[in-house]
GROMACS .gro file of C-alpha atoms in nm:
model
  449
    1MET     CA    1   0.000   0.000   0.000
    2LYS     CA    2   0.111   0.352  -0.072
    3ALA     CA    3   0.175   0.578   0.224
    4ARG     CA    4   0.089   0.944   0.239
    5TYR     CA    5   0.130   1.238   0.469
    6VAL     CA    6  -0.156   1.392   0.664
    7PHE     CA    7  -0.133   1.742   0.808
    8THR     CA    8  -0.355   2.031   0.914
    9PRO     CA    9  -0.297   2.374   0.756
   10GLY     CA   10  -0.222   2.650   1.004
   11MET     CA   11  -0.269   3.023   0.973
   12ARG     CA   12  -0.245   3.167   0.622
   13ARG     CA   13  -0.110   3.507   0.523
   14TYR     CA   14  -0.242   3.685   0.217
   15ALA     CA   15  -0.008   3.898   0.008
   16LEU     CA   16  -0.072   4.229  -0.162
   17TYR     CA   17  -0.182   4.163  -0.518
   18PRO     CA   18  -0.261   4.381  -0.821
   19LEU     CA   19  -0.616   4.356  -0.952
   20ILE     CA   20  -0.779   4.456  -1.278
   21ALA     CA   21  -1.130   4.600  -1.249
   22GLY     CA   22  -1.323   4.832  -1.475
   23GLY     CA   23  -1.019   4.872  -1.699
   24SER     CA   24  -0.808   5.031  -1.427
   25LEU     CA   25  -0.536   4.884  -1.208
   26PHE     CA   26  -0.562   4.911  -0.833
   27LEU     CA   27  -0.433   4.729  -0.528
   28LEU     CA   28  -0.638   4.501  -0.310
   29ALA     CA   29  -0.498   4.419   0.036
   30GLN     CA   30  -0.617   4.141   0.259
   31VAL     CA   31  -0.515   4.130   0.621
   32LEU     CA   32  -0.356   3.850   0.814
   33GLN     CA   33  -0.624   3.620   0.948
   34ALA     CA   34  -0.577   3.389   1.244
   35ALA     CA   35  -0.872   3.171   1.154
   36GLU     CA   36  -1.143   3.145   0.890
   37LYS     CA   37  -1.508   3.057   0.902
   38PRO     CA   38  -1.576   2.715   0.751
   39ARG     CA   39  -1.700   2.719   0.394
   40ALA     CA   40  -1.923   2.472   0.218
   41THR     CA   41  -1.717   2.198   0.056
   42PRO     CA   42  -1.772   2.188  -0.323
   43PRO     CA   43  -1.800   1.853  -0.501
   44PRO     CA   44  -1.467   1.690  -0.592
   45PRO     CA   45  -1.331   1.802  -0.931
   46THR     CA   46  -1.328   1.577  -1.235
   47LEU     CA   47  -0.995   1.415  -1.319
   48SER     CA   48  -0.920   1.437  -1.691
   49PRO     CA   49  -0.628   1.345  -1.920
   50THR     CA   50  -0.705   1.647  -2.139
   51LEU     CA   51  -0.470   1.943  -2.106
   52PRO     CA   52  -0.654   2.273  -2.061
   53LEU     CA   53  -0.575   2.520  -2.339
   54GLU     CA   54  -0.696   2.832  -2.162
   55VAL     CA   55  -0.818   2.940  -1.821
   56SER     CA   56  -1.193   2.918  -1.770
   57ALA     CA   57  -1.326   3.214  -1.573
   58THR     CA   58  -1.677   3.341  -1.506
   59LYS     CA   59  -1.802   3.686  -1.414
   60PRO     CA   60  -1.802   3.878  -1.189
   61PHE     CA   61  -1.421   3.885  -1.187
   62THR     CA   62  -1.228   3.961  -0.872
   63LEU     CA   63  -0.863   3.903  -0.797
   64ASP     CA   64  -0.953   3.616  -0.564
   65SER     CA   65  -1.190   3.452  -0.812
   66LEU     CA   66  -0.939   3.477  -1.096
   67GLN     CA   67  -0.657   3.343  -0.879
   68HIS     CA   68  -0.880   3.048  -0.798
   69ASP     CA   69  -0.955   2.994  -1.168
   70PHE     CA   70  -0.585   2.995  -1.254
   71ASP     CA   71  -0.516   2.756  -0.967
   72VAL     CA   72  -0.781   2.521  -1.108
   73PHE     CA   73  -0.604   2.547  -1.446
   74SER     CA   74  -0.282   2.445  -1.270
   75TRP     CA   75  -0.436   2.140  -1.108
   76GLN     CA   76  -0.603   2.037  -1.434
   77SER     CA   77  -0.263   2.063  -1.602
   78PHE     CA   78  -0.089   1.868  -1.326
   79VAL     CA   79  -0.341   1.584  -1.353
   80ALA     CA   80  -0.322   1.568  -1.733
   81LEU     CA   81   0.059   1.580  -1.743
   82ASN     CA   82   0.091   1.310  -1.477
   83TRP     CA   83  -0.167   1.082  -1.639
   84PRO     CA   84  -0.043   0.729  -1.719
   85ALA     CA   85   0.101   0.730  -2.070
   86ASN     CA   86   0.097   0.502  -2.371
   87PRO     CA   87   0.435   0.407  -2.522
   88ASP     CA   88   0.415   0.709  -2.755
   89GLY     CA   89   0.361   0.952  -2.465
   90THR     CA   90  -0.010   1.010  -2.523
   91PRO     CA   91  -0.243   0.963  -2.224
   92ASN     CA   92  -0.374   0.613  -2.164
   93THR     CA   93  -0.746   0.682  -2.148
   94GLY     CA   94  -0.816   0.326  -2.038
   95VAL     CA   95  -0.700   0.407  -1.686
   96THR     CA   96  -0.716   0.697  -1.442
   97ILE     CA   97  -0.432   0.879  -1.270
   98GLY     CA   98  -0.332   0.685  -0.960
   99GLN     CA   99  -0.442   0.345  -1.087
  100MET     CA  100  -0.101   0.246  -1.225
  101THR     CA  101   0.155   0.304  -0.951
  102ASN     CA  102   0.467   0.482  -1.078
  103SER     CA  103   0.400   0.391  -1.441
  104PRO     CA  104   0.539   0.631  -1.705
  105VAL     CA  105   0.335   0.951  -1.730
  106VAL     CA  106   0.267   1.190  -2.017
  107TRP     CA  107   0.533   1.455  -1.954
  108GLU     CA  108   0.810   1.195  -1.937
  109SER     CA  109   0.798   1.169  -2.316
  110TYR     CA  110   0.898   1.537  -2.338
  111ARG     CA  111   1.250   1.625  -2.452
  112GLU     CA  112   1.504   1.714  -2.184
  113SER     CA  113   1.708   2.028  -2.242
  114ARG     CA  114   2.040   1.839  -2.236
  115ASP     CA  115   1.914   1.645  -2.540
  116ILE     CA  116   1.827   1.962  -2.734
  117PHE     CA  117   2.133   2.180  -2.681
  118LEU     CA  118   2.421   1.952  -2.775
  119PRO     CA  119   2.799   2.009  -2.783
  120GLY     CA  120   2.914   2.211  -3.081
  121GLY     CA  121   2.559   2.314  -3.167
  122ALA     CA  122   2.481   1.975  -3.320
  123ALA     CA  123   2.124   1.910  -3.432
  124PRO     CA  124   1.916   1.716  -3.177
  125ALA     CA  125   1.765   1.379  -3.258
  126PRO     CA  126   1.417   1.398  -3.413
  127TRP     CA  127   1.123   1.394  -3.174
  128GLY     CA  128   1.055   1.043  -3.049
  129LYS     CA  129   1.406   0.914  -3.116
  130PRO     CA  130   1.654   0.831  -2.836
  131SER     CA  131   1.934   1.079  -2.771
  132PRO     CA  132   2.299   0.988  -2.717
  133LEU     CA  133   2.420   0.934  -2.361
  134PRO     CA  134   2.731   1.091  -2.211
  135PRO     CA  135   3.024   0.855  -2.276
  136VAL     CA  136   3.056   0.770  -1.906
  137CYS     CA  137   2.698   0.630  -1.910
  138LYS     CA  138   2.744   0.405  -2.211
  139ASN     CA  139   2.867   0.112  -2.004
  140ILE     CA  140   2.508   0.069  -1.879
  141ASP     CA  141   2.313  -0.166  -2.104
  142ALA     CA  142   1.957  -0.040  -2.140
  143SER     CA  143   1.836  -0.391  -2.224
  144HIS     CA  144   1.933  -0.515  -1.877
  145LEU     CA  145   1.779  -0.240  -1.666
  146PRO     CA  146   1.533  -0.343  -1.394
  147PRO     CA  147   1.156  -0.337  -1.451
  148GLY     CA  148   1.012   0.012  -1.433
  149THR     CA  149   1.331   0.185  -1.545
  150MET     CA  150   1.182   0.302  -1.874
  151HIS     CA  151   1.018   0.607  -1.723
  152LEU     CA  152   1.220   0.919  -1.798
  153THR     CA  153   1.256   0.830  -2.163
  154GLN     CA  154   1.230   0.990  -2.506
  155VAL     CA  155   0.987   0.719  -2.624
  156GLY     CA  156   1.290   0.513  -2.727
  157LYS     CA  157   1.478   0.276  -2.498
  158THR     CA  158   1.736   0.512  -2.355
  159PRO     CA  159   1.670   0.624  -1.994
  160ASN     CA  160   1.689   0.992  -1.921
  161VAL     CA  161   1.995   1.141  -1.754
  162LEU     CA  162   1.974   1.375  -1.455
  163ASP     CA  163   2.288   1.588  -1.475
  164GLU     CA  164   2.187   1.910  -1.303
  165SER     CA  165   2.301   1.918  -0.940
  166GLY     CA  166   2.257   2.295  -0.890
  167GLU     CA  167   1.932   2.490  -0.895
  168PRO     CA  168   1.835   2.632  -1.237
  169PHE     CA  169   1.976   2.979  -1.162
  170LYS     CA  170   2.295   2.852  -0.999
  171THR     CA  171   2.204   2.990  -0.658
  172GLY     CA  172   2.352   2.673  -0.514
  173PRO     CA  173   2.279   2.304  -0.473
  174LEU     CA  174   1.999   2.173  -0.252
  175ILE     CA  175   2.102   1.901  -0.007
  176ASP     CA  176   1.837   1.662   0.126
  177GLN     CA  177   1.812   1.508   0.472
  178ASN     CA  178   2.017   1.209   0.357
  179GLY     CA  179   2.305   1.446   0.276
  180GLN     CA  180   2.261   1.393  -0.099
  181TYR     CA  181   2.232   1.651  -0.377
  182ALA     CA  182   1.887   1.705  -0.524
  183ARG     CA  183   1.880   1.673  -0.903
  184PHE     CA  184   1.701   1.886  -1.161
  185ALA     CA  185   1.575   1.847  -1.516
  186ILE     CA  186   1.409   2.086  -1.763
  187LEU     CA  187   1.196   1.948  -2.045
  188THR     CA  188   0.988   2.082  -2.335
  189ASN     CA  189   0.683   1.941  -2.508
  190GLU     CA  190   0.680   1.858  -2.878
  191GLN     CA  191   0.542   2.198  -2.983
  192MET     CA  192   0.819   2.388  -2.806
  193PHE     CA  193   1.083   2.144  -2.932
  194ASP     CA  194   0.958   2.175  -3.291
  195TYR     CA  195   0.988   2.554  -3.279
  196ILE     CA  196   1.348   2.528  -3.157
  197ASP     CA  197   1.431   2.256  -3.408
  198THR     CA  198   1.264   2.415  -3.713
  199ASN     CA  199   1.430   2.751  -3.651
  200LYS     CA  200   1.765   2.592  -3.557
  201LEU     CA  201   1.765   2.777  -3.226
  202TYR     CA  202   1.956   2.486  -3.072
  203SER     CA  203   2.286   2.639  -3.194
  204LYS     CA  204   2.452   2.981  -3.179
  205ALA     CA  205   2.486   2.973  -3.558
  206GLY     CA  206   2.115   2.907  -3.594
  207GLN     CA  207   2.027   3.188  -3.357
  208ASN     CA  208   2.250   3.428  -3.550
  209ALA     CA  209   2.073   3.332  -3.872
  210PHE     CA  210   1.730   3.361  -3.704
  211ASN     CA  211   1.815   3.718  -3.598
  212GLY     CA  212   1.497   3.811  -3.414
  213ASP     CA  213   1.287   3.766  -3.104
  214ALA     CA  214   1.163   3.415  -3.028
  215ASP     CA  215   0.786   3.368  -3.028
  216PHE     CA  216   0.686   3.019  -2.921
  217PRO     CA  217   0.342   2.892  -3.028
  218SER     CA  218   0.050   2.942  -2.790
  219SER     CA  219  -0.233   2.703  -2.716
  220ASN     CA  220  -0.532   2.771  -2.937
  221THR     CA  221  -0.887   2.700  -2.821
  222ASN     CA  222  -1.022   2.740  -3.176
  223THR     CA  223  -0.796   2.482  -3.339
  224LYS     CA  224  -0.759   2.278  -3.017
  225ASP     CA  225  -0.381   2.287  -3.066
  226VAL     CA  226  -0.166   2.258  -2.755
  227GLY     CA  227   0.094   2.533  -2.732
  228SER     CA  228   0.438   2.544  -2.578
  229ILE     CA  229   0.489   2.381  -2.238
  230MET     CA  230   0.807   2.372  -2.034
  231ILE     CA  231   0.848   2.144  -1.732
  232LYS     CA  232   1.104   2.182  -1.452
  233THR     CA  233   1.142   1.894  -1.210
  234SER     CA  234   1.345   1.828  -0.895
  235TRP     CA  235   1.434   1.487  -0.754
  236VAL     CA  236   1.590   1.318  -0.451
  237LYS     CA  237   1.760   0.980  -0.433
  238MET     CA  238   1.545   0.718  -0.264
  239GLY     CA  239   1.656   0.532   0.047
  240GLY     CA  240   1.774   0.636   0.391
  241LYS     CA  241   1.513   0.866   0.544
  242PHE     CA  242   1.295   0.855   0.230
  243ASN     CA  243   1.026   0.592   0.180
  244PRO     CA  244   0.967   0.536  -0.193
  245ALA     CA  245   0.601   0.460  -0.116
  246THR     CA  246   0.544   0.830  -0.042
  247PHE     CA  247   0.691   0.963  -0.370
  248TYR     CA  248   0.630   0.938  -0.741
  249THR     CA  249   0.945   0.746  -0.831
  250THR     CA  250   1.135   0.646  -1.141
  251TYR     CA  251   1.478   0.512  -1.225
  252ALA     CA  252   1.725   0.749  -1.389
  253LEU     CA  253   2.088   0.764  -1.487
  254VAL     CA  254   2.227   1.018  -1.240
  255TYR     CA  255   2.525   1.185  -1.404
  256ASP     CA  256   2.794   1.389  -1.229
  257ASN     CA  257   2.893   1.640  -1.494
  258PRO     CA  258   3.252   1.778  -1.478
  259ALA     CA  259   3.133   2.086  -1.668
  260GLU     CA  260   2.909   2.191  -1.379
  261GLU     CA  261   3.165   2.266  -1.110
  262PRO     CA  262   3.547   2.252  -1.079
  263GLY     CA  263   3.669   1.927  -0.927
  264VAL     CA  264   3.367   1.718  -1.022
  265LYS     CA  265   3.458   1.378  -1.163
  266ALA     CA  266   3.240   1.219  -1.430
  267SER     CA  267   3.016   0.947  -1.293
  268CYS     CA  268   2.697   0.776  -1.406
  269VAL     CA  269   2.487   0.559  -1.174
  270LEU     CA  270   2.146   0.401  -1.218
  271THR     CA  271   1.939   0.536  -0.926
  272GLN     CA  272   1.581   0.531  -0.805
  273VAL     CA  273   1.469   0.892  -0.758
  274GLY     CA  274   1.156   1.054  -0.616
  275LEU     CA  275   0.981   1.366  -0.743
  276VAL     CA  276   0.988   1.662  -0.500
  277GLY     CA  277   0.926   1.968  -0.723
  278PHE     CA  278   0.726   2.030  -1.040
  279HIS     CA  279   0.704   2.358  -1.236
  280ILE     CA  280   0.470   2.399  -1.537
  281ALA     CA  281   0.506   2.694  -1.777
  282HIS     CA  282   0.232   2.702  -2.042
  283LYS     CA  283   0.198   2.967  -2.310
  284THR     CA  284  -0.166   3.040  -2.388
  285ALA     CA  285  -0.329   3.284  -2.629
  286LYS     CA  286  -0.453   3.517  -2.354
  287GLU     CA  287  -0.138   3.483  -2.142
  288PRO     CA  288   0.160   3.551  -2.371
  289GLN     CA  289   0.374   3.585  -2.058
  290TRP     CA  290   0.288   3.217  -1.996
  291VAL     CA  291   0.100   3.068  -1.699
  292TRP     CA  292   0.341   2.954  -1.426
  293SER     CA  293   0.222   2.673  -1.198
  294THR     CA  294   0.431   2.518  -0.923
  295PHE     CA  295   0.374   2.201  -0.721
  296GLU     CA  296   0.570   2.035  -0.442
  297HIS     CA  297   0.587   1.724  -0.232
  298VAL     CA  298   0.391   1.797   0.085
  299ALA     CA  299   0.686   1.705   0.308
  300ASN     CA  300   0.947   1.930   0.148
  301ALA     CA  301   0.962   2.204   0.412
  302PRO     CA  302   0.752   2.375   0.681
  303THR     CA  303   0.639   2.736   0.655
  304ALA     CA  304   0.838   3.001   0.839
  305GLY     CA  305   0.661   3.124   1.151
  306GLN     CA  306   0.444   2.814   1.176
  307LYS     CA  307   0.503   2.512   1.396
  308PRO     CA  308   0.628   2.219   1.185
  309GLY     CA  309   0.339   1.978   1.138
  310LEU     CA  310   0.542   1.671   1.042
  311PRO     CA  311   0.807   1.480   1.237
  312GLY     CA  312   1.043   1.496   0.941
  313TYR     CA  313   1.085   1.677   0.609
  314ASN     CA  314   1.278   1.627   0.289
  315PHE     CA  315   1.477   1.949   0.337
  316PHE     CA  316   1.426   2.051   0.699
  317ASP     CA  317   1.530   1.904   1.033
  318PRO     CA  318   1.289   2.007   1.314
  319ASN     CA  319   1.549   1.906   1.573
  320CYS     CA  320   1.828   2.130   1.443
  321LYS     CA  321   1.831   2.452   1.644
  322ASP     CA  322   2.142   2.615   1.497
  323CYS     CA  323   2.093   2.533   1.128
  324LYS     CA  324   2.100   2.841   0.906
  325VAL     CA  325   1.774   2.867   0.715
  326ASN     CA  326   1.752   2.909   0.336
  327GLU     CA  327   2.127   2.941   0.284
  328PRO     CA  328   2.317   2.740   0.020
  329PRO     CA  329   2.591   2.507   0.137
  330PRO     CA  330   2.947   2.642   0.137
  331ARG     CA  331   3.172   2.573  -0.160
  332PRO     CA  332   3.318   2.362  -0.304
  333TRP     CA  333   3.005   2.202  -0.451
  334ASN     CA  334   3.055   1.845  -0.560
  335PRO     CA  335   2.762   1.604  -0.606
  336GLY     CA  336   3.008   1.313  -0.592
  337THR     CA  337   3.074   1.378  -0.222
  338PRO     CA  338   2.935   1.083  -0.021
  339TYR     CA  339   2.771   1.312   0.236
  340THR     CA  340   2.711   1.687   0.254
  341LYS     CA  341   2.548   1.863   0.550
  342PRO     CA  342   2.177   1.903   0.464
  343THR     CA  343   2.036   2.245   0.385
  344GLN     CA  344   1.764   2.379   0.614
  345ILE     CA  345   1.474   2.507   0.404
  346GLU     CA  346   1.155   2.686   0.510
  347ARG     CA  347   0.876   2.820   0.293
  348VAL     CA  348   0.876   3.199   0.312
  349ILE     CA  349   0.537   3.280   0.154
  350PRO     CA  350   0.258   3.057   0.293
  351ILE     CA  351   0.022   2.867   0.067
  352THR     CA  352  -0.308   3.056   0.075
  353ALA     CA  353  -0.616   2.912   0.243
  354ASP     CA  354  -0.800   2.897  -0.091
  355ALA     CA  355  -0.515   2.703  -0.253
  356GLN     CA  356  -0.520   2.465   0.043
  357ARG     CA  357  -0.892   2.406  -0.004
  358LEU     CA  358  -0.834   2.337  -0.372
  359ASN     CA  359  -0.555   2.096  -0.283
  360ASP     CA  360  -0.792   1.919  -0.046
  361ALA     CA  361  -1.057   1.895  -0.319
  362TYR     CA  362  -0.818   1.738  -0.569
  363HIS     CA  363  -0.679   1.506  -0.304
  364GLN     CA  364  -1.036   1.393  -0.237
  365ALA     CA  365  -1.086   1.321  -0.607
  366LEU     CA  366  -0.755   1.135  -0.628
  367ALA     CA  367  -0.835   0.933  -0.314
  368ALA     CA  368  -1.168   0.827  -0.466
  369VAL     CA  369  -0.972   0.655  -0.743
  370ASN     CA  370  -0.707   0.511  -0.513
  371PRO     CA  371  -0.693   0.592  -0.139
  372ASP     CA  372  -0.321   0.508  -0.147
  373SER     CA  373  -0.242   0.717  -0.457
  374VAL     CA  374   0.107   0.860  -0.447
  375TRP     CA  375  -0.033   1.183  -0.595
  376LEU     CA  376  -0.198   1.259  -0.260
  377ASN     CA  377   0.150   1.365  -0.150
  378TYR     CA  378   0.172   1.658  -0.393
  379GLU     CA  379   0.019   2.002  -0.357
  380LEU     CA  380  -0.017   2.323  -0.554
  381VAL     CA  381   0.186   2.610  -0.410
  382SER     CA  382   0.036   2.876  -0.636
  383THR     CA  383  -0.002   3.001  -0.993
  384GLN     CA  384   0.148   3.322  -1.131
  385TRP     CA  385  -0.045   3.486  -1.416
  386PRO     CA  386  -0.067   3.826  -1.589
  387THR     CA  387  -0.347   4.047  -1.456
  388ASP     CA  388  -0.299   4.285  -1.751
  389ALA     CA  389  -0.136   4.089  -2.033
  390GLN     CA  390  -0.145   4.381  -2.277
  391ASN     CA  391  -0.004   4.640  -2.038
  392LYS     CA  392   0.203   4.885  -2.245
  393VAL     CA  393   0.433   4.977  -1.956
  394ASP     CA  394   0.493   4.643  -1.787
  395PRO     CA  395   0.593   4.363  -2.030
  396THR     CA  396   0.543   4.108  -1.753
  397GLY     CA  397   0.170   4.186  -1.759
  398VAL     CA  398   0.149   4.292  -1.391
  399PRO     CA  399   0.177   3.940  -1.247
  400ALA     CA  400  -0.025   3.804  -0.956
  401PRO     CA  401   0.090   3.699  -0.711
  402SER     CA  402   0.390   3.929  -0.726
  403PHE     CA  403   0.625   3.655  -0.606
  404LEU     CA  404   0.623   3.279  -0.652
  405ALA     CA  405   0.881   3.025  -0.541
  406ASN     CA  406   0.916   2.650  -0.517
  407THR     CA  407   1.119   2.550  -0.211
  408THR     CA  408   1.317   2.300  -0.423
  409LEU     CA  409   1.376   2.514  -0.732
  410GLU     CA  410   1.412   2.864  -0.584
  411SER     CA  411   1.513   2.764  -0.232
  412TYR     CA  412   1.749   3.056  -0.171
  413ILE     CA  413   1.564   3.339  -0.345
  414GLN     CA  414   1.225   3.320  -0.174
  415GLY     CA  415   1.074   3.639  -0.036
  416HIS     CA  416   0.904   3.971  -0.114
  417VAL     CA  417   1.195   4.185  -0.240
  418LYS     CA  418   1.159   4.322  -0.595
  419GLN     CA  419   1.440   4.234  -0.838
  420THR     CA  420   1.576   3.988  -0.579
  421SER     CA  421   1.307   3.743  -0.470
  422SER     CA  422   1.170   3.476  -0.700
  423SER     CA  423   0.908   3.589  -0.952
  424CYS     CA  424   0.870   3.366  -1.256
  425MET     CA  425   0.759   3.638  -1.497
  426ALA     CA  426   0.988   3.913  -1.372
  427CYS     CA  427   1.285   3.682  -1.394
  428HIS     CA  428   1.207   3.518  -1.727
  429ASN     CA  429   1.124   3.852  -1.885
  430ASN     CA  430   1.502   3.912  -1.881
  431ALA     CA  431   1.579   3.594  -2.075
  432THR     CA  432   1.755   3.638  -2.409
  433THR     CA  433   1.906   3.428  -2.684
  434THR     CA  434   2.284   3.405  -2.726
  435THR     CA  435   2.255   3.704  -2.961
  436GLY     CA  436   2.082   3.921  -2.698
  437THR     CA  437   1.733   3.914  -2.851
  438PHE     CA  438   1.421   3.833  -2.647
  439SER     CA  439   1.379   3.458  -2.601
  440ASP     CA  440   1.010   3.459  -2.502
  441PHE     CA  441   1.036   3.395  -2.128
  442THR     CA  442   1.277   3.102  -2.142
  443TYR     CA  443   1.646   3.084  -2.058
  444LEU     CA  444   1.687   2.756  -2.244
  445LEU     CA  445   1.807   2.922  -2.565
  446GLN     CA  446   2.115   3.053  -2.383
  447ARG     CA  447   2.235   2.691  -2.362
  448ALA     CA  448   2.304   2.683  -2.735
  449GLN     CA  449   2.666   2.622  -2.840
   0.00000   0.00000   0.00000
């Protein structure tokens, strides 16, 4: 039987958000509340393998109602992307999410960034074809891997390689409670990959020839075409303090990349890993700044200022009184080190009460399918979206909430400080190609060689 965590949300703090009403922009503040009156519980949502193409919202619009609608969009996306997949990566409509424990899911057929931006600017393998492994991994025979290994795959028979041991913006590595480095991967769906491939944006030479701003395709409700989707994931090695029954797990080739940090020696080991962080960026027609959804394992970290509700966490030790909070480990950084002192992580911005209620609703729907579903251990943190997508002054579209962070992907840049704390849109608005042109809210194109 699958295990899951049970906890009771504490006090929630609401941030200051921008709101669009009557064509004008104004600020709506909500005060800190110690408790809330109980609300009627809505019926559990429907679980569907169909990706939403746009946010569904009904009048009258308020900031709170729209935030809720975008959060629903996020959960719908999370369910569809983590739906059990057919061998070609399409959803298996013969089953429901949670019925096939740790079977390959839809997003795992997406193309990992390391397989798009190759040494020397070489062209990536066509969609659906296996990509070459680093030489140090080639001693592992894919035909002799244990059952269930074919999860993080490119439809072919080559397992995916996790070679990122530092957070996406190089703020530092994240060390779990076993003293092991968390691992990260960034993937694109076929539509985003095709745009990069067709325009040869995978190389510096191709970007020079392209000579313009990138404009990835958006989802289209008229044609029913899915637009560009980018996935960021974070993983921890199973074993020690971590029970695989409480995680979505897969097997992956964990690669120590000498190019990441000085002193790192190349290594490639087949490892069972568990999902702890999940970002979704989806470009839609009405949100050209993309919709940014972030999910986490429920036991990643407690919230600052609140009493820890669990006896143990993935990235927090309740018994450590002198651990520095939200600070990266000292250099040198080397994922090959057998043990590194764990980092002590707390969530800075609490999950709102409404998001918690939505999490509860989706957990109820997931439990109805399988009361031991591993997906009961994942929760929405929040969704960032443009409140004024066509704003002529602010190219980020006046995002709400103003700040958004995943404790595993932006561990060390959480907070409320402009130009410093994590904000998906504000940060990605600065992304450019290798030629300095706008790269449409993704830093991936800077990886071109």
